[in-house]
Short mmCIF file of C-alpha atoms in Angstrom, two decimals:
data_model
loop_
_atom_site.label_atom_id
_atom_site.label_comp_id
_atom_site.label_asym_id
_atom_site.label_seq_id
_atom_site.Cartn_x
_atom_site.Cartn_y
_atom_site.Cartn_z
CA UNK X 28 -11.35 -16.76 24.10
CA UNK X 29 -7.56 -16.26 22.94
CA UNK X 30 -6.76 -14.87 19.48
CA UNK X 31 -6.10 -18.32 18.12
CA UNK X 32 -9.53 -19.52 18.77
CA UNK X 33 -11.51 -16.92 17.34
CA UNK X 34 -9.21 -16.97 14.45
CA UNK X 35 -10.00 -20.98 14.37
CA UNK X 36 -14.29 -19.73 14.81
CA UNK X 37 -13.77 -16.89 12.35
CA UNK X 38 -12.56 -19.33 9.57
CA UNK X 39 -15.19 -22.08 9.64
CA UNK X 40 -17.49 -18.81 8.77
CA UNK X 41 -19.82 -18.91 5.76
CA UNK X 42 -22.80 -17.43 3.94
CA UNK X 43 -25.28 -18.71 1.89
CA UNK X 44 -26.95 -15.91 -1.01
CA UNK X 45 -29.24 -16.85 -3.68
CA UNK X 46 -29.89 -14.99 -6.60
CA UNK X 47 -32.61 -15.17 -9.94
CA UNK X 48 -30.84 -14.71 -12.87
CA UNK X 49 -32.27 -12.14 -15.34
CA UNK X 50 -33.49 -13.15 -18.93
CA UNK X 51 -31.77 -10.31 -20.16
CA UNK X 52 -28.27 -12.24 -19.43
CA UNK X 53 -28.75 -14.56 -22.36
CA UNK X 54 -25.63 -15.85 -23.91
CA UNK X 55 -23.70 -14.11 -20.89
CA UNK X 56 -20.97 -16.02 -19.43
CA UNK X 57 -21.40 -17.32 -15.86
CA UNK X 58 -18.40 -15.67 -14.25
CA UNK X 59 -19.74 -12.51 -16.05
CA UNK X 60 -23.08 -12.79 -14.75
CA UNK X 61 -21.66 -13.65 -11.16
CA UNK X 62 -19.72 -10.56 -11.50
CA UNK X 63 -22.50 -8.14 -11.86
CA UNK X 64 -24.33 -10.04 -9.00
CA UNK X 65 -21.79 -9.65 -6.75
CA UNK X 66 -19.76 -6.43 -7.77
CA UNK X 67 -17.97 -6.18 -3.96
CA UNK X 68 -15.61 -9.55 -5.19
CA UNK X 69 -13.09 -9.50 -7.89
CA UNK X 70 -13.91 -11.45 -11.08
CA UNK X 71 -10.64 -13.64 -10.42
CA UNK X 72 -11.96 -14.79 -7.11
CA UNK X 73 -15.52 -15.84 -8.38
CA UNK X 74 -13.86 -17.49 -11.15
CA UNK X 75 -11.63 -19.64 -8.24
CA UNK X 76 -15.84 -19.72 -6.50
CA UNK X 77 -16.54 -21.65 -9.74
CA UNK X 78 -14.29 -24.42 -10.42
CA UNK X 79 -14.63 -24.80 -6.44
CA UNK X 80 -18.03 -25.42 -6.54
CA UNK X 81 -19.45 -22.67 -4.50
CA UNK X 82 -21.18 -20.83 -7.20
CA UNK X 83 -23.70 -23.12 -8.54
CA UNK X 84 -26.23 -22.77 -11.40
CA UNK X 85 -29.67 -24.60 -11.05
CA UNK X 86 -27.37 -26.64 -8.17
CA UNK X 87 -24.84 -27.76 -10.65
CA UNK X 88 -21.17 -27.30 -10.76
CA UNK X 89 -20.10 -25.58 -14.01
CA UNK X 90 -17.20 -23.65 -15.62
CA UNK X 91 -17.40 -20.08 -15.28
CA UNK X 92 -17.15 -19.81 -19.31
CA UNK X 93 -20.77 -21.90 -19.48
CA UNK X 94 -23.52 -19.79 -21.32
CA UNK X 95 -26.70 -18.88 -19.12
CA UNK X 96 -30.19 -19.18 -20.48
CA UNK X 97 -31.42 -16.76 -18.11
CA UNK X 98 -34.06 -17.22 -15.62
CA UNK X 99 -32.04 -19.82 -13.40
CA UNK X 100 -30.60 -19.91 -10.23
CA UNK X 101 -27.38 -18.95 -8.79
CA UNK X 102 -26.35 -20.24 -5.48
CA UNK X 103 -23.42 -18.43 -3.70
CA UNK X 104 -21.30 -20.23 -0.99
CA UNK X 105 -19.23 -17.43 0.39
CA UNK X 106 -16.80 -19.18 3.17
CA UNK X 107 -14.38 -16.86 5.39
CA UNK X 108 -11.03 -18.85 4.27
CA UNK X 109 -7.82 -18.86 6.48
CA UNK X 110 -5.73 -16.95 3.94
CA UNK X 111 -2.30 -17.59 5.48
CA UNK X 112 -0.77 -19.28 8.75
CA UNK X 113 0.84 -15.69 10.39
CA UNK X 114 0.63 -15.55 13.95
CA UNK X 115 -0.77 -12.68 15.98
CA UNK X 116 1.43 -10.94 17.91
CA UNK X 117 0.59 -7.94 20.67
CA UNK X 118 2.21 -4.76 19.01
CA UNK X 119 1.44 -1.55 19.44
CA UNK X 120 -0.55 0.13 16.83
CA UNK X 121 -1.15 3.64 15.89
CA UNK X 122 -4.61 3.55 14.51
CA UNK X 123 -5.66 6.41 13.20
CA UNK X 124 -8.74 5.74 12.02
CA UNK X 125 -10.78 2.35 12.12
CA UNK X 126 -14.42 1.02 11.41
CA UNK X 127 -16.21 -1.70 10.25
CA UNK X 128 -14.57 -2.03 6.74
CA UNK X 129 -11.50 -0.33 7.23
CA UNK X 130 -8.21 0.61 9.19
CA UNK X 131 -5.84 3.67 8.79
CA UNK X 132 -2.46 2.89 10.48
CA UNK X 133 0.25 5.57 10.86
CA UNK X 134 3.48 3.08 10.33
CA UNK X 135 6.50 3.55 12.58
CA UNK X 136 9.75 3.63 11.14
CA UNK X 137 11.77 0.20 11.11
CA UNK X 138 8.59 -1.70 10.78
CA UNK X 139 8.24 -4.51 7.82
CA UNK X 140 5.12 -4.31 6.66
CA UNK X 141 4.17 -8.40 5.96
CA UNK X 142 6.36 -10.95 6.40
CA UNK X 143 8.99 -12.63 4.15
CA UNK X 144 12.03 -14.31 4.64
CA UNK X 145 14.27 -13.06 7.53
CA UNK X 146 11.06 -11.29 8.74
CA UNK X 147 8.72 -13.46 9.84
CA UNK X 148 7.68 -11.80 13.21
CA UNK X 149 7.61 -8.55 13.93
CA UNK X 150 5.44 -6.88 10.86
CA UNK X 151 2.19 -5.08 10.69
CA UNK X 152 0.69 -8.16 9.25
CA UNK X 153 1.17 -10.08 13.10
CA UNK X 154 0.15 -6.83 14.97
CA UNK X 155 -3.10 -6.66 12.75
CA UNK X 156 -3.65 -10.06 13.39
CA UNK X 157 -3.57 -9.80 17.05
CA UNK X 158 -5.86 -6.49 17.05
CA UNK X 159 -8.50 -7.54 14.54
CA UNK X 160 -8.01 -11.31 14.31
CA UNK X 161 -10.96 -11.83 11.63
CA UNK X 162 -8.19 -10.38 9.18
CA UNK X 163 -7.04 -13.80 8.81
CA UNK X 164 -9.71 -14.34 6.26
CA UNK X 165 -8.60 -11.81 4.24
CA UNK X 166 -5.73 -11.73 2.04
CA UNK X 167 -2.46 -10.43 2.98
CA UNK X 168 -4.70 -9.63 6.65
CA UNK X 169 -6.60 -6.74 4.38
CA UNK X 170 -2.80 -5.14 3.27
CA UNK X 171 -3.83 -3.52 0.06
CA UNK X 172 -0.43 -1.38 -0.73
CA UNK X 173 2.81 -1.45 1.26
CA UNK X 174 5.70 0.77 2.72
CA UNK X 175 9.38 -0.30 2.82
CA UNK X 176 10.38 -0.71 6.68
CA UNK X 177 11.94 2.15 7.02
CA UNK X 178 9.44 4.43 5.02
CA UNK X 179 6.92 5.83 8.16
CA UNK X 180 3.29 6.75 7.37
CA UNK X 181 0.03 6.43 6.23
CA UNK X 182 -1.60 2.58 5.26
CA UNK X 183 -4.81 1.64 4.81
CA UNK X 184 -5.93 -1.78 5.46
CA UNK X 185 -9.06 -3.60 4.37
CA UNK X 186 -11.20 -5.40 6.92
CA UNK X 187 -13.51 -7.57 4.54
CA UNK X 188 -12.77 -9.30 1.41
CA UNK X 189 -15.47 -6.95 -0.28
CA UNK X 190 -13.67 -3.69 1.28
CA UNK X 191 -10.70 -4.71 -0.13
CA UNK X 192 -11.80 -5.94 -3.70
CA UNK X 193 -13.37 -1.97 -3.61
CA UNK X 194 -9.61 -0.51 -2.49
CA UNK X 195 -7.72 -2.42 -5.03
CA UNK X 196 -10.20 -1.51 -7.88
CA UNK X 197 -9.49 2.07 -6.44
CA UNK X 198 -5.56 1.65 -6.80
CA UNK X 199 -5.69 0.09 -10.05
CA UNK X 200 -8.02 3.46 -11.01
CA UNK X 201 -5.52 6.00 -9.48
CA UNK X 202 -8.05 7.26 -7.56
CA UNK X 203 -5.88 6.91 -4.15
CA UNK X 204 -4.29 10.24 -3.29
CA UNK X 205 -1.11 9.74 -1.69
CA UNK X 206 1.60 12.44 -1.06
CA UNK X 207 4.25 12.09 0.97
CA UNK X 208 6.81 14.50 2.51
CA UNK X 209 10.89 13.82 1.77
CA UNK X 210 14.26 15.63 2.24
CA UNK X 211 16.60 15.08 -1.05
CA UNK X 212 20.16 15.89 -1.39
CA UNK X 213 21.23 18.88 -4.09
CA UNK X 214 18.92 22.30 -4.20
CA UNK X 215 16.12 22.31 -7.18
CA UNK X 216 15.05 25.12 -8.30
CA UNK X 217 11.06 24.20 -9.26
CA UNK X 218 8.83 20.69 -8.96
CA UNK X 219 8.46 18.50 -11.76
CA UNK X 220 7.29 15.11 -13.00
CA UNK X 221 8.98 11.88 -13.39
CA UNK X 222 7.52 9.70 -16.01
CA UNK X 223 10.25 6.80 -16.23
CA UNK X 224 8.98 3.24 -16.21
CA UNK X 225 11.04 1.35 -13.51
CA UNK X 226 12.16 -2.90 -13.54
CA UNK X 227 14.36 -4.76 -11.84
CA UNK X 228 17.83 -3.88 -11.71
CA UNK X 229 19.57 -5.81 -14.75
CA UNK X 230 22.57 -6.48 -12.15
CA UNK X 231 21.42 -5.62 -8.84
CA UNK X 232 18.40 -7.90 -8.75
CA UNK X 233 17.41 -6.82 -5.16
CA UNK X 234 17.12 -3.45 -6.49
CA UNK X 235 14.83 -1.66 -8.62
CA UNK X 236 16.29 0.94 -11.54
CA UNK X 237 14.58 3.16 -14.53
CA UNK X 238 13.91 0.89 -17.09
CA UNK X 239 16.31 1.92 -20.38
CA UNK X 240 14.91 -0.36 -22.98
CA UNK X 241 11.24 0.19 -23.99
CA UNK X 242 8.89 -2.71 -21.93
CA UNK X 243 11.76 -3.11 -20.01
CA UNK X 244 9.52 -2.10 -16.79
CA UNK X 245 6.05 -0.87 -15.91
CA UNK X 246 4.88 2.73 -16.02
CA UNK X 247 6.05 4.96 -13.10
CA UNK X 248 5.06 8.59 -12.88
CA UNK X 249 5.66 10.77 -10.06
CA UNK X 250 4.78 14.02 -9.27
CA UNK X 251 6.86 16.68 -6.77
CA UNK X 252 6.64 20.10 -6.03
CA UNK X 253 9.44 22.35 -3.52
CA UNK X 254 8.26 22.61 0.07
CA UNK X 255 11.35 23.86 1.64
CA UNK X 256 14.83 25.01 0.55
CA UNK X 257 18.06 24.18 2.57
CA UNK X 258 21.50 25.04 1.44
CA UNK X 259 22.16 22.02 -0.17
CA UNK X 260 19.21 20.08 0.24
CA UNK X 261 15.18 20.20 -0.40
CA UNK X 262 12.15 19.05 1.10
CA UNK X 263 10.04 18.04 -0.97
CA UNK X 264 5.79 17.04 -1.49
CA UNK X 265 5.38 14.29 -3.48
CA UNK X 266 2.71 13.11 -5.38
CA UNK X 267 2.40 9.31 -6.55
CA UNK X 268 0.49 8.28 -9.77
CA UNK X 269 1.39 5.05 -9.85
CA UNK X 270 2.61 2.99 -7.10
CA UNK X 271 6.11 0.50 -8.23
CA UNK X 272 8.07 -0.56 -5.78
CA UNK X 273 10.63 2.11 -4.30
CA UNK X 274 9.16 4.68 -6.95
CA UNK X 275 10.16 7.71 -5.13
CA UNK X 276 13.54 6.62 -4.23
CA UNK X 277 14.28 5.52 -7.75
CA UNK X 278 12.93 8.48 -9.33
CA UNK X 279 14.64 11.07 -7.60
CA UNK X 280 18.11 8.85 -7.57
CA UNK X 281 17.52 8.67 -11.48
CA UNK X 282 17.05 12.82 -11.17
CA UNK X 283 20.54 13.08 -9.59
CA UNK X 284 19.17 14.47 -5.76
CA UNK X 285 18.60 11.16 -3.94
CA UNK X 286 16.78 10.94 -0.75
CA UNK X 287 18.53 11.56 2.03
CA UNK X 288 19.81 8.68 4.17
CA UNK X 289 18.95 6.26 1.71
CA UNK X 290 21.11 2.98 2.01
CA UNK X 291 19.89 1.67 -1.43
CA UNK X 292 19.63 4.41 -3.81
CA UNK X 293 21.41 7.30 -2.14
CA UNK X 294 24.91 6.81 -2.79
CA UNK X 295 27.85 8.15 -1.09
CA UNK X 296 26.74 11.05 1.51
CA UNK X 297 27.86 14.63 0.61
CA UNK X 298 27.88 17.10 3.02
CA UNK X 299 27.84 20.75 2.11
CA UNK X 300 30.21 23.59 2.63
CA UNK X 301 31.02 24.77 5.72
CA UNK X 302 28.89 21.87 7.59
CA UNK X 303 28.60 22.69 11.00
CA UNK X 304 29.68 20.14 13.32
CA UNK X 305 26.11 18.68 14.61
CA UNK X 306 24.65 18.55 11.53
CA UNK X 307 27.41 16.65 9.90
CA UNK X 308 27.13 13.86 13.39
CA UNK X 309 23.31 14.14 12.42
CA UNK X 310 24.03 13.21 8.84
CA UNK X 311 26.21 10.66 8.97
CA UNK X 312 24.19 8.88 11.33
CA UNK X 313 20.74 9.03 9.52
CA UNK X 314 20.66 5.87 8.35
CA UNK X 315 17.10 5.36 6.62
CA UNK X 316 15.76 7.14 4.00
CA UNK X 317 13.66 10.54 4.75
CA UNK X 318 10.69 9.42 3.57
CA UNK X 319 7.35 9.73 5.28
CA UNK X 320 3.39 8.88 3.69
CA UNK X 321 2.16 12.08 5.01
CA UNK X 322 -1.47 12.34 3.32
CA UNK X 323 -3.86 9.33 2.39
CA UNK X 324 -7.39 9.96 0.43
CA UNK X 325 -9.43 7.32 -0.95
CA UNK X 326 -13.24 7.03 -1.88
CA UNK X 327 -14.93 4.87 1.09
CA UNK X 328 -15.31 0.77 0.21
CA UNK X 329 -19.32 0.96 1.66
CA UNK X 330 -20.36 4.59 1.97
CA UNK X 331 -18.33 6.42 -1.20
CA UNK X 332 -17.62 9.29 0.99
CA UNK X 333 -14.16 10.57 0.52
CA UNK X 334 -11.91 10.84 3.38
CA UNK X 335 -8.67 11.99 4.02
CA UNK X 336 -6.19 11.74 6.78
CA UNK X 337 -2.93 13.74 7.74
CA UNK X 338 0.34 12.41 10.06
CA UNK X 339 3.07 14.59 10.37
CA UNK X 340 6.34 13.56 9.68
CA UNK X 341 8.07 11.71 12.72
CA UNK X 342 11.01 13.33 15.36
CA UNK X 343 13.90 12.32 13.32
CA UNK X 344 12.63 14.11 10.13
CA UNK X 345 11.65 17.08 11.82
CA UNK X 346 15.16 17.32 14.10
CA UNK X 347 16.89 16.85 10.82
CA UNK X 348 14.51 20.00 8.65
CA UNK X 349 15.31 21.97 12.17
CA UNK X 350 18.72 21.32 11.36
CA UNK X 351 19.16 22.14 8.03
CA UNK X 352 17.28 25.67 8.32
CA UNK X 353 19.69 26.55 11.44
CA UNK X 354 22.54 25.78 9.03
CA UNK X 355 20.94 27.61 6.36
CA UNK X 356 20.15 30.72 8.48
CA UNK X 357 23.60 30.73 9.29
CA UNK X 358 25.16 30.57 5.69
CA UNK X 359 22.86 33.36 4.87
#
């Protein structure tokens, strides 16, 4: 049986629960009650379970703002819904760490992470598909949080709908850790945090920017500390509170010591003093930001153990922090 065809299988999937409703939920609404019933699904999606019919009281179709009396019924229709029409395609993953309700990948540089327009093969979302091809009942293939292509790294994905309705309450929470490992232009002298809310660009829409007008954006706080010191440059661990598109590249732009390599944020590249020959070739040819999702921790979706994984940054980060210590050695 080819990908396609269990795909086709999984998605004609379903699973009947039935449930007693207590006395005690007098008065309650019926998406409330279905809520606390069924905890592992977001209230949004039983609301959608509903007005489709599949949540029934006493075998009737209802709103999910109708009163209960208590005492009936509630019969759950849970179907495993084709959530998108992505092909699988055979890519190499690096898994780092996979079981029944989850998947750690470590992301290689230069890889999109779903697909959009102008990338509509290629991305983690295909290879997913063609490794675990039940993730086509899940939305966005179980992607609960995203890296730009050429940010490498740590990802975890979600392999059931309740797994992931456990890992997004867990983002929303803060209670991911996430730290990541980046080279910045300029030297600082301590860590820090960022607390700037960040929007769209009011010119550059593709872009995002600090917000400078109060509500202008949504609340982005970011937290770094030194790692190493370069002449001229600094590797950095940072720590993210919130998670906004590009945060850490925006932050430290808006800081004045941009990520090195960056094509968005990083403006014009400025080599220091007295750059030796290789490191200035090195330089002008790194051409994606120096960012890399080092560390991952989140609570686990069906046992609540916490777990934690490590990657180290990948070749062209670590030639380029070789590099940068020779040439600080020598200024020395």
């Amino acid at each position: 049986m080819n990908s396609e065809q269990i795909t086709q299988q999984l998605a004609q999937k379903s699973e009947q629960r039935q449930f007693q409703i207590s006395m005690d939920a007098y008065g309650q609404r019926l998406d409330q009650v279905a809520a606390g019933l069924l905890p592992e699904f977001s209230r949004s999606r039983l609301q959608q379970w509903i007005k489709q019919g599949k949540i029934q009281l006493n075998g009737e179709v209802c709103k999910p703002k109708t009163k209960v009396l208590g005492g009936e019924t509630l019969l759950v229709t849970i179907e495993q819904e084709q959530q998108g029409e992505w092909l699988p395609e055979q890519i190499p993953l690096d898994i780092v760490y996979e079981d029944d309700s989850l998947l750690v990948i470590n992301k290689p540089i230069g890889m999109v992470v779903h697909p959009a327009v102008g990338n509509h093969t290629g991305t983690l979302l295909n290879a997913l598909l063609f490794h675990c091809p039940e993730l086509i009942n899940v939305p966005r293939a179980g992607i609960v949080h995203r890296l730009d292509k050429d940010t490498s790294g740590l990802l975890v994905v979600a392999k059931t709908l309740q797994a992931q309705t456990h890992l997004v309450k867990q983002l929303q929470n803060r209670a991911f850790e996430r730290e990541y490992e980046t080279i910045v232009q300029g030297e600082m002298i301590s860590g820090g945090t960022i607390d700037e809310a960040i929007g769209r660009h009011p010119v550059h829409r593709v872009k995002m920017a600090v917000a400078r007008n109060p509500g202008g954006g949504k609340e982005a706080i970011t937290h770094y500390r030194i790692k190493e010191r370069y002449c001229g440059y600094t590797c950095l661990q940072v720590k993210l509170e919130t998670g906004r598109t590009h945060q850490i590249r925006v932050h430290l732009a808006y800081i004045n010591t941009p990520v090195v390599g960056d094509p968005v944020y990083g403006g014009r590249l400025k080599l220091p003093a007295n750059c030796n020959d290789s490191l200035k070739l090195f330089l002008k040819h790194f051409k994606r930001q120096a960012l890399h999702a080092r560390r991952l921790g989140l609570e686990h979706p069906a046992t609540g153990e916490w777990l934690t994984w490590e990657a180290e940054v990948p070749q062209d980060m670590q030639t380029l922090k070789n590099m940068l210590e020779t040439y600080s050695q020598e200024q020395s």
